[in-house]
Amino acid sequence: MEILENDVFRGCLFAVIGIIVLASLQLHRLRRARYTEKVTAIITHNCCGGSKGAYQPVYEYHGEGANHRVVSRWGHRSRIIEDGAEVELYYIPDRPEKIYVPIEAKTFLIYKIFFLFFGLASFLMGTGLALGLIDG
C-alpha cells in the first residue's frame, strides 16, 4: 500500500508540474497579445550590463507621438542584432515603453520547446502513475 501511495503522490506531483509549465506558457502567449502597435526601430547600440556582461540592444522608435529609447529586458552572450540595424517591434498602446521584439523571442524558442516538452511529459507521466497505467 505504501508503494501505491508513493506512486500516486509522484504522479500528482508530475501532473501539477506539467500543468504549471503549460499554464505559464499559455499566460505568456496571452500577455503578448496586448502588444498591438507595430513600428520599425533602430538599434542605437548594445549596452553591456548585468553581472555576466550580457549584451542588451537599445531600441529607438517613434510611437504615440513621441520618440522612445528602450533597453531590451533580455540579455544575450553575444550581439544578436548589430548596431544600426532596423527591426520590427510591437508596443502596448498608451504604454509605448513596453515592447515585444519578435527577433528576440526567436532566440528563446529552444527554451520554450524544452518547457513545453517537459510540461507535457510531466503531465502524462503523472497521470499515468496516478491512474496506475505505468509502474513507478
C-alpha positions as a Markdown table, in Angstrom:
| # | Residue | x | y | z |
|---|---|---|---|---|
| 1 | Met | 0.0 | 0.0 | 0.0 |
| 2 | Glu | 2.9 | 2.3 | 0.8 |
| 3 | Ile | 4.2 | 1.9 | -2.8 |
| 4 | Leu | 0.8 | 2.7 | -4.3 |
| 5 | Glu | 0.6 | 5.9 | -2.2 |
| 6 | Asn | 4.1 | 6.9 | -3.2 |
| 7 | Asp | 3.2 | 6.4 | -6.9 |
| 8 | Val | 0.1 | 8.4 | -6.6 |
| 9 | Phe | 2.0 | 11.2 | -4.9 |
| 10 | Arg | 4.7 | 11.2 | -7.5 |
| 11 | Gly | 2.1 | 11.0 | -10.3 |
| 12 | Cys | 0.2 | 14.0 | -8.9 |
| 13 | Leu | 3.5 | 15.9 | -8.4 |
| 14 | Phe | 4.5 | 15.4 | -12.0 |
| 15 | Ala | 1.0 | 16.3 | -13.2 |
| 16 | Val | 1.0 | 19.5 | -11.2 |
| 17 | Ile | 4.4 | 20.5 | -12.5 |
| 18 | Gly | 3.2 | 19.8 | -16.1 |
| 19 | Ile | 0.1 | 21.9 | -15.6 |
| 20 | Ile | 2.1 | 24.8 | -14.1 |
| 21 | Val | 4.6 | 24.8 | -17.0 |
| 22 | Leu | 1.8 | 24.6 | -19.7 |
| 23 | Ala | -0.2 | 27.3 | -17.9 |
| 24 | Ser | 2.7 | 29.6 | -17.7 |
| 25 | Leu | 3.4 | 29.2 | -21.5 |
| 26 | Gln | -0.2 | 30.0 | -22.2 |
| 27 | Leu | -0.2 | 33.0 | -19.9 |
| 28 | His | 2.9 | 34.3 | -21.7 |
| 29 | Arg | 1.0 | 34.0 | -25.1 |
| 30 | Leu | -2.0 | 35.9 | -23.7 |
| 31 | Arg | 0.2 | 38.7 | -22.4 |
| 32 | Arg | 2.0 | 39.0 | -25.7 |
| 33 | Ala | -1.4 | 39.6 | -27.4 |
| 34 | Arg | -1.6 | 43.1 | -25.8 |
| 35 | Tyr | 1.3 | 44.3 | -27.9 |
| 36 | Thr | -0.7 | 45.5 | -30.9 |
| 37 | Glu | 1.1 | 48.6 | -32.3 |
| 38 | Lys | 3.9 | 47.7 | -34.8 |
| 39 | Val | 6.8 | 50.0 | -35.5 |
| 40 | Thr | 10.3 | 49.8 | -37.0 |
| 41 | Ala | 13.0 | 50.5 | -34.5 |
| 42 | Ile | 16.7 | 51.2 | -34.9 |
| 43 | Ile | 19.3 | 49.5 | -32.7 |
| 44 | Thr | 21.3 | 52.6 | -31.4 |
| 45 | His | 23.8 | 50.4 | -29.6 |
| 46 | Asn | 24.2 | 47.3 | -27.5 |
| 47 | Cys | 24.8 | 48.1 | -23.8 |
| 48 | Cys | 26.7 | 45.5 | -21.8 |
| 49 | Gly | 25.1 | 45.1 | -18.4 |
| 50 | Gly | 24.3 | 42.6 | -15.7 |
| 51 | Ser | 26.7 | 40.5 | -13.7 |
| 52 | Lys | 27.6 | 38.3 | -16.6 |
| 53 | Gly | 28.2 | 41.1 | -19.1 |
| 54 | Ala | 25.2 | 40.3 | -21.4 |
| 55 | Tyr | 24.6 | 42.4 | -24.4 |
| 56 | Gln | 21.2 | 44.2 | -24.4 |
| 57 | Pro | 20.1 | 46.0 | -27.5 |
| 58 | Val | 18.8 | 49.6 | -27.1 |
| 59 | Tyr | 15.8 | 50.2 | -29.4 |
| 60 | Glu | 14.9 | 53.7 | -30.6 |
| 61 | Tyr | 11.5 | 54.2 | -32.3 |
| 62 | His | 8.6 | 56.7 | -32.6 |
| 63 | Gly | 5.3 | 55.8 | -31.1 |
| 64 | Glu | 2.3 | 57.5 | -29.5 |
| 65 | Gly | 3.5 | 60.9 | -30.8 |
| 66 | Ala | 7.0 | 60.8 | -29.2 |
| 67 | Asn | 10.4 | 59.2 | -29.7 |
| 68 | His | 11.3 | 56.4 | -27.3 |
| 69 | Arg | 14.6 | 54.7 | -26.3 |
| 70 | Val | 14.1 | 51.3 | -24.6 |
| 71 | Val | 16.8 | 48.9 | -23.4 |
| 72 | Ser | 15.9 | 45.3 | -24.0 |
| 73 | Arg | 15.0 | 43.3 | -21.0 |
| 74 | Trp | 16.7 | 40.3 | -22.4 |
| 75 | Gly | 20.5 | 39.9 | -22.2 |
| 76 | His | 22.5 | 37.8 | -24.7 |
| 77 | Arg | 26.0 | 36.4 | -24.5 |
| 78 | Ser | 26.8 | 37.8 | -27.9 |
| 79 | Arg | 25.2 | 40.5 | -30.1 |
| 80 | Ile | 22.2 | 39.0 | -31.8 |
| 81 | Ile | 21.5 | 42.3 | -33.6 |
| 82 | Glu | 24.1 | 44.7 | -34.8 |
| 83 | Asp | 24.2 | 48.4 | -34.0 |
| 84 | Gly | 22.3 | 50.4 | -36.7 |
| 85 | Ala | 20.1 | 47.5 | -37.7 |
| 86 | Glu | 16.4 | 48.0 | -38.2 |
| 87 | Val | 13.9 | 45.6 | -36.5 |
| 88 | Glu | 10.2 | 45.4 | -36.1 |
| 89 | Leu | 8.8 | 45.6 | -32.6 |
| 90 | Tyr | 5.4 | 45.9 | -31.0 |
| 91 | Tyr | 4.3 | 48.0 | -28.1 |
| 92 | Ile | 1.2 | 48.3 | -26.0 |
| 93 | Pro | -1.0 | 51.3 | -26.9 |
| 94 | Asp | -0.8 | 54.1 | -24.3 |
| 95 | Arg | 2.4 | 52.3 | -22.9 |
| 96 | Pro | 5.0 | 52.6 | -25.7 |
| 97 | Glu | 7.8 | 51.8 | -23.3 |
| 98 | Lys | 6.5 | 48.2 | -23.0 |
| 99 | Ile | 7.9 | 46.4 | -26.1 |
| 100 | Tyr | 7.8 | 42.9 | -27.6 |
| 101 | Val | 10.6 | 42.2 | -30.1 |
| 102 | Pro | 9.9 | 39.0 | -32.2 |
| 103 | Ile | 13.5 | 38.5 | -33.3 |
| 104 | Glu | 14.5 | 38.3 | -29.6 |
| 105 | Ala | 11.7 | 35.8 | -28.9 |
| 106 | Lys | 13.1 | 33.5 | -31.6 |
| 107 | Thr | 16.3 | 33.2 | -29.6 |
| 108 | Phe | 14.4 | 31.8 | -26.7 |
| 109 | Leu | 12.4 | 29.3 | -28.8 |
| 110 | Ile | 14.6 | 26.4 | -27.6 |
| 111 | Tyr | 13.7 | 27.1 | -24.0 |
| 112 | Lys | 10.0 | 27.3 | -24.9 |
| 113 | Ile | 10.2 | 23.9 | -26.7 |
| 114 | Phe | 12.1 | 22.4 | -23.7 |
| 115 | Phe | 9.5 | 23.6 | -21.2 |
| 116 | Leu | 6.6 | 22.6 | -23.4 |
| 117 | Phe | 8.1 | 19.1 | -23.8 |
| 118 | Phe | 8.9 | 18.9 | -20.0 |
| 119 | Gly | 5.3 | 20.1 | -19.1 |
| 120 | Leu | 3.6 | 17.6 | -21.4 |
| 121 | Ala | 5.9 | 14.7 | -20.3 |
| 122 | Ser | 5.4 | 15.5 | -16.7 |
| 123 | Phe | 1.6 | 15.7 | -17.1 |
| 124 | Leu | 1.5 | 12.4 | -19.0 |
| 125 | Met | 3.8 | 10.6 | -16.6 |
| 126 | Gly | 2.0 | 12.0 | -13.6 |
| 127 | Thr | -1.4 | 11.0 | -14.9 |
| 128 | Gly | -0.1 | 7.5 | -15.8 |
| 129 | Leu | 1.4 | 7.0 | -12.4 |
| 130 | Ala | -1.7 | 8.3 | -10.6 |
| 131 | Leu | -4.0 | 6.0 | -12.6 |
| 132 | Gly | -1.7 | 3.0 | -12.3 |
| 133 | Leu | -1.2 | 2.8 | -16.1 |
| 134 | Ile | 2.6 | 2.8 | -15.7 |
| 135 | Asp | 4.8 | 1.4 | -12.9 |
| 136 | Gly | 6.8 | 3.8 | -10.8 |
